[in-house]
Short mmCIF file of C-alpha atoms in Angstrom, two decimals:
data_model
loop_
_atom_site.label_atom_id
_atom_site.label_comp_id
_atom_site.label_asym_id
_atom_site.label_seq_id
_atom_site.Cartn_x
_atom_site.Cartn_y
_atom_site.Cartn_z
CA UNK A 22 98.32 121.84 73.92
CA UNK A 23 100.31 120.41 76.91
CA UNK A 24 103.54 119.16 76.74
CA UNK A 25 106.52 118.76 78.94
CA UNK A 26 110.27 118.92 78.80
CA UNK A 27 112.78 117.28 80.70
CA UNK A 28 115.94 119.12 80.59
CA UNK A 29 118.64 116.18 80.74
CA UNK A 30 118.74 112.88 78.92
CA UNK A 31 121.29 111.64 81.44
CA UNK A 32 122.13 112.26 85.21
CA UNK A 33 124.92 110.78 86.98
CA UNK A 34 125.08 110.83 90.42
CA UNK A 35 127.14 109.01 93.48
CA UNK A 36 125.21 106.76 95.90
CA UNK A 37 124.45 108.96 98.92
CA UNK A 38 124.35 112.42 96.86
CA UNK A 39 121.25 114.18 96.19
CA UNK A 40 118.94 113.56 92.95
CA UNK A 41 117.92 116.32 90.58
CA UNK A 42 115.54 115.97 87.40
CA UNK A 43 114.47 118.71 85.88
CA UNK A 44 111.01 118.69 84.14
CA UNK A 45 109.16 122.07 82.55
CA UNK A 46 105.82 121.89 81.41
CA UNK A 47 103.45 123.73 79.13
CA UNK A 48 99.59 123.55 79.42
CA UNK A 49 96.72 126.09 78.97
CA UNK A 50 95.06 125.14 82.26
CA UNK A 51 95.76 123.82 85.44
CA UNK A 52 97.94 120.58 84.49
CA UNK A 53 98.03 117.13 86.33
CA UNK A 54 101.72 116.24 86.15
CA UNK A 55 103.33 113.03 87.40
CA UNK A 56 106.46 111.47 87.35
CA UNK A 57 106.71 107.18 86.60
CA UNK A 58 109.26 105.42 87.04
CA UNK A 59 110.88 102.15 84.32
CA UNK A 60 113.36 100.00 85.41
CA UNK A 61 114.90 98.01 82.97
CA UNK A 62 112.58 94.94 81.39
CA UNK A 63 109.62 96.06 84.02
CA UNK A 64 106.30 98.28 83.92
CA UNK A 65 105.97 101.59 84.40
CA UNK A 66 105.35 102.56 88.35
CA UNK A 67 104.32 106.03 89.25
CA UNK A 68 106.28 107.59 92.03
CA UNK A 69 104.12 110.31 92.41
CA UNK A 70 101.22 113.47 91.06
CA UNK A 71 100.21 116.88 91.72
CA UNK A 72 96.93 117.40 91.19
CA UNK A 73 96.02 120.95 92.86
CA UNK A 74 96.60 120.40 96.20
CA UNK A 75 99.93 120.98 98.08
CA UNK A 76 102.58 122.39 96.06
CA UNK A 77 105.18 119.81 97.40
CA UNK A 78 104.47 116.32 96.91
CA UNK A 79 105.66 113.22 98.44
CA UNK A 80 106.10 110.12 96.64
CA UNK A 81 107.71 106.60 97.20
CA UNK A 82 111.26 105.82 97.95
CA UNK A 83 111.94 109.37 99.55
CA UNK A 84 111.33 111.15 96.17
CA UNK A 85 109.24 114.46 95.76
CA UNK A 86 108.97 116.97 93.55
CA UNK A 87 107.42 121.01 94.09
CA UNK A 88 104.97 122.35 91.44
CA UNK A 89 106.47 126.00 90.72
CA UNK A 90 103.84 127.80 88.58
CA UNK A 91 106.05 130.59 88.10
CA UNK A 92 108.54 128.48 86.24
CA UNK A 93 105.93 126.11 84.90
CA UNK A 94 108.63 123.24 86.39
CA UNK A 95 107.69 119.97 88.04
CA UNK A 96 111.60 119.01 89.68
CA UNK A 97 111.59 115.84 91.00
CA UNK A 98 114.58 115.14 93.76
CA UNK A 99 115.76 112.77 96.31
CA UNK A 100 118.01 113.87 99.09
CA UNK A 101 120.29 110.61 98.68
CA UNK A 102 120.27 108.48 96.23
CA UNK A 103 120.40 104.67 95.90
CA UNK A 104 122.06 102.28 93.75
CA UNK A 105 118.34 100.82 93.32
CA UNK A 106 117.04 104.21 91.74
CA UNK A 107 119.01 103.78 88.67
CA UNK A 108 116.21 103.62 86.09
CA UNK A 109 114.20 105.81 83.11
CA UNK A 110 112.09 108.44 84.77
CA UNK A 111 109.67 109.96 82.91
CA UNK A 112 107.84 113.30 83.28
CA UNK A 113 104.11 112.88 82.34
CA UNK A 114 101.01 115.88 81.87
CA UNK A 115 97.46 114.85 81.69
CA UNK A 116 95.53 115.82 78.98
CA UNK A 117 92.95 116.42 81.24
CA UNK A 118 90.77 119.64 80.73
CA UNK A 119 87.74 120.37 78.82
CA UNK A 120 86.54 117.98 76.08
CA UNK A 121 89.91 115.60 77.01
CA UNK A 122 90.08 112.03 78.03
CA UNK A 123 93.07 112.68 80.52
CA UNK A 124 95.44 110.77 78.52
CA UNK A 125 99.05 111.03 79.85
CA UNK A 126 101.53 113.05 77.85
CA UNK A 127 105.54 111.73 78.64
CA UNK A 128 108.78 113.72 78.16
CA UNK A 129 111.39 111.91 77.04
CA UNK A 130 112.67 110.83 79.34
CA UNK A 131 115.75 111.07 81.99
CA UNK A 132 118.20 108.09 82.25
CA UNK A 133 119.29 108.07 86.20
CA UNK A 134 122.55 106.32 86.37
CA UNK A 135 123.78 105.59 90.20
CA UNK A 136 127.72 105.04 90.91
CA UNK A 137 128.67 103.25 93.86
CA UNK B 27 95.04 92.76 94.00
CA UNK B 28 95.96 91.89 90.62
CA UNK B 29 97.66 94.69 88.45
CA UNK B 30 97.22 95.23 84.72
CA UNK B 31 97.90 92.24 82.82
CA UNK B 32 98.99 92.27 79.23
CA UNK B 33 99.99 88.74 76.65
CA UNK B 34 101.99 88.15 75.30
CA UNK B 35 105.31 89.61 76.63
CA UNK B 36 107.19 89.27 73.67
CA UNK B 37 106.32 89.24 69.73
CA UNK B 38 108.20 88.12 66.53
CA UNK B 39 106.60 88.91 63.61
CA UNK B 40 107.66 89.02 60.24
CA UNK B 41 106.84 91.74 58.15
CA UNK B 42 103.60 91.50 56.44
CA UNK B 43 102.01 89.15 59.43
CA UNK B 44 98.91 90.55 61.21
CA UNK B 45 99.44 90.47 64.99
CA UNK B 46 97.15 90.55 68.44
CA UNK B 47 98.05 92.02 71.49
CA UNK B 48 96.11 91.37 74.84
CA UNK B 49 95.53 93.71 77.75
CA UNK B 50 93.31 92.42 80.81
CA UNK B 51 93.19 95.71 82.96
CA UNK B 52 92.24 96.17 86.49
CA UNK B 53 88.59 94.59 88.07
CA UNK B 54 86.51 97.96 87.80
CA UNK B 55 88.41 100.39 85.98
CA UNK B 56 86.73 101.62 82.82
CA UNK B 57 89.02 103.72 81.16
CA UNK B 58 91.56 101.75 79.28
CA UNK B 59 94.74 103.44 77.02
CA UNK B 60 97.43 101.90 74.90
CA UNK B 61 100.35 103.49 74.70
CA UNK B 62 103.29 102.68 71.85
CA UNK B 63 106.85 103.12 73.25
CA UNK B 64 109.12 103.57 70.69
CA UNK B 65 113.31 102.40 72.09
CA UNK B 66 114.67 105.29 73.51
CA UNK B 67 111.37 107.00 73.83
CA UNK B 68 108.89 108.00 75.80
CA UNK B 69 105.59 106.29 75.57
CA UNK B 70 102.84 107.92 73.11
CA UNK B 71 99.01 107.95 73.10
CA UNK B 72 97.75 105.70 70.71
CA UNK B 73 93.67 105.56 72.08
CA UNK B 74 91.14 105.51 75.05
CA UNK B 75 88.67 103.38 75.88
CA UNK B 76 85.52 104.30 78.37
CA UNK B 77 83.69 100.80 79.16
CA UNK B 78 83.07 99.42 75.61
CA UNK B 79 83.41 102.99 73.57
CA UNK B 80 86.14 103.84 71.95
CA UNK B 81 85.91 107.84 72.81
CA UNK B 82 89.37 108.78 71.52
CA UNK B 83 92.01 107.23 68.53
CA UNK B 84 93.46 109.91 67.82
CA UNK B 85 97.24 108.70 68.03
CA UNK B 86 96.71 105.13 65.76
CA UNK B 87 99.51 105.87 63.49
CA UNK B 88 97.56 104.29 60.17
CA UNK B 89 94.58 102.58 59.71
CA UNK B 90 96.23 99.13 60.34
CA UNK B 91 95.76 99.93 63.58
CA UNK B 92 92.91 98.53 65.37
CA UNK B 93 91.44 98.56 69.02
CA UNK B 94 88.30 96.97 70.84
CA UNK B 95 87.30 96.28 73.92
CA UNK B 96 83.56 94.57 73.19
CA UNK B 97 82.33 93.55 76.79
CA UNK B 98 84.21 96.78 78.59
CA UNK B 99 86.69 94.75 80.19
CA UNK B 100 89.41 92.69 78.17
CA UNK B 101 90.83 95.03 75.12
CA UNK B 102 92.66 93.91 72.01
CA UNK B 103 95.02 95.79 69.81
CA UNK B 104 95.38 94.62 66.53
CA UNK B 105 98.40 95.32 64.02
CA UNK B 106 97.62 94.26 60.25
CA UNK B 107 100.20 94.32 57.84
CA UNK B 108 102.92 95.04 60.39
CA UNK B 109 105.79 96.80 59.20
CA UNK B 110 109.58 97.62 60.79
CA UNK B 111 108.45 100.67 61.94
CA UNK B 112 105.70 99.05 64.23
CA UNK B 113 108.62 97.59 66.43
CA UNK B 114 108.08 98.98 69.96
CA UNK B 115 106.67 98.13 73.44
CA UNK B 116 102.90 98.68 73.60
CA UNK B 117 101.77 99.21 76.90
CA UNK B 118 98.30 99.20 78.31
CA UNK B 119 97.05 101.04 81.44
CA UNK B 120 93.80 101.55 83.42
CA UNK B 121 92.10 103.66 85.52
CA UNK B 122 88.88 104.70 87.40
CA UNK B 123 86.99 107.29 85.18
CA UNK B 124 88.68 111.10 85.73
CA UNK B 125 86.27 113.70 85.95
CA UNK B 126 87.01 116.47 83.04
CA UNK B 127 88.92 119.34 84.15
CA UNK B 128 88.59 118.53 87.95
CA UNK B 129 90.59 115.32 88.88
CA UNK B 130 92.66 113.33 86.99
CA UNK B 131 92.73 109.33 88.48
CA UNK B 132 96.23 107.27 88.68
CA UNK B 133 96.19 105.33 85.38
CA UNK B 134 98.41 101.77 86.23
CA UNK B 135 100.23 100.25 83.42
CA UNK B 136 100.45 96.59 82.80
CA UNK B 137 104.06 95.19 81.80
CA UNK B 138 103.70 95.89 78.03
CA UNK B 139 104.23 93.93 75.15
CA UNK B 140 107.43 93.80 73.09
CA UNK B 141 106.71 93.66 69.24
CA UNK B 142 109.93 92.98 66.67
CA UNK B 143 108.68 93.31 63.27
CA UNK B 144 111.53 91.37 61.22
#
């Protein structure tokens, strides 16, 4: 079965300082992963998905995250953060595979908080 | 365009009541999920929809739980008998169909629905 970690509840950072959020995942085949996005009282927005192709992916806002099979991780970072990037993120695995639907799969989530 | 749309925002119901939530997804996406999001949480799998058929319900916590989606387009999720423990966000997302075990399609999520079961 898939299923992903994420390895802090809470990350505090200064504005201008780089982002870490760790994410490990567990899946018996190639995984889809993804990282969304929830700020407060709003939808969930996806930042950005590896799907097979490079191992370093580009999202919006200047985040990305690097698919390390080796470690089964999925880190998402951001070389400098902004006060508008406090928010839930959310580590997500598809489903996807043989005989699946591709429904999405969420850690539990990683509070960003952003200090001025 | 138009994103996923979902009605209402916000639910009261007391405990007991039988409730209707609305999610209009995006023009020409036929898969459809719901998703409950418990506080604190992160959102869980509740069931898929492919056009009209309901291919999946595995996560519908009881069987006052109820989804349809009768013309492929609009889906309802229906709560009978709600209880506390039904308080959450239920969100609803969309996508183009993903092709199994080869490529998994963006699914969009409307703005959910806030339920508070008194």
């Amino acid at each position: 079965a898939q299923s992903v970690t994420q390895l802090d509840s809470h990350v505090s950072v200064s504005e201008g300082t780089p982002v870490l959020l760790r994410c490990n995942y567990s899946s018996s085949y190639s995984p889809s992963l993804f990282w969304y996005v929830q700020h407060p009282n709003k939808g969930l927005q996806l930042l950005l998905k590896y799907t097979s192709a490079a191992t370093l992916v580009k999202g919006i806002n200047g985040f990305e995250a690097e698919f390390k099979k080796s470690e089964t991780s999925f880190h998402l970072t951001k070389p400098s953060a902004h006060m508008s990037d406090a928010a839930e993120y959310f580590c997500v695995v598809s489903d996807l595979g043989s005989g699946n639907t591709g429904k999405l799969i969420f850690g539990q989530g990683t509070t960003l908080q952003v200090k001025p | 365009g138009a994103g996923v749309s979902q009605s209402p925002r916000y639910k009261v119901a007391k405990r007991g009541q039988d409730v209707a939530l609305r999610c209009d997804p995006i023009s020409g996406h036929v898969s459809l999920f719901w998703y409950q999001q418990a506080l604190g949480q992160g959102p869980e799998f509740l069931t898929y929809f492919q056009n009209e058929a309901q291919l999946d319900k595995s996560g519908l916590p009881s069987d006052r739980f109820f989804a349809e989606r009768p013309e492929g387009s609009v889906s309802t999720l229906k709560i009978q008998r709600t209880q506390q423990e039904d308080s959450a966000v239920y969100l609803c997302a969309s996508s183009l169909p993903s092709l199994r075990g080869v490529l998994q399609e963006t699914q969009y999520f409307g703005p959910g629905t806030r339920l508070l079961v008194l």
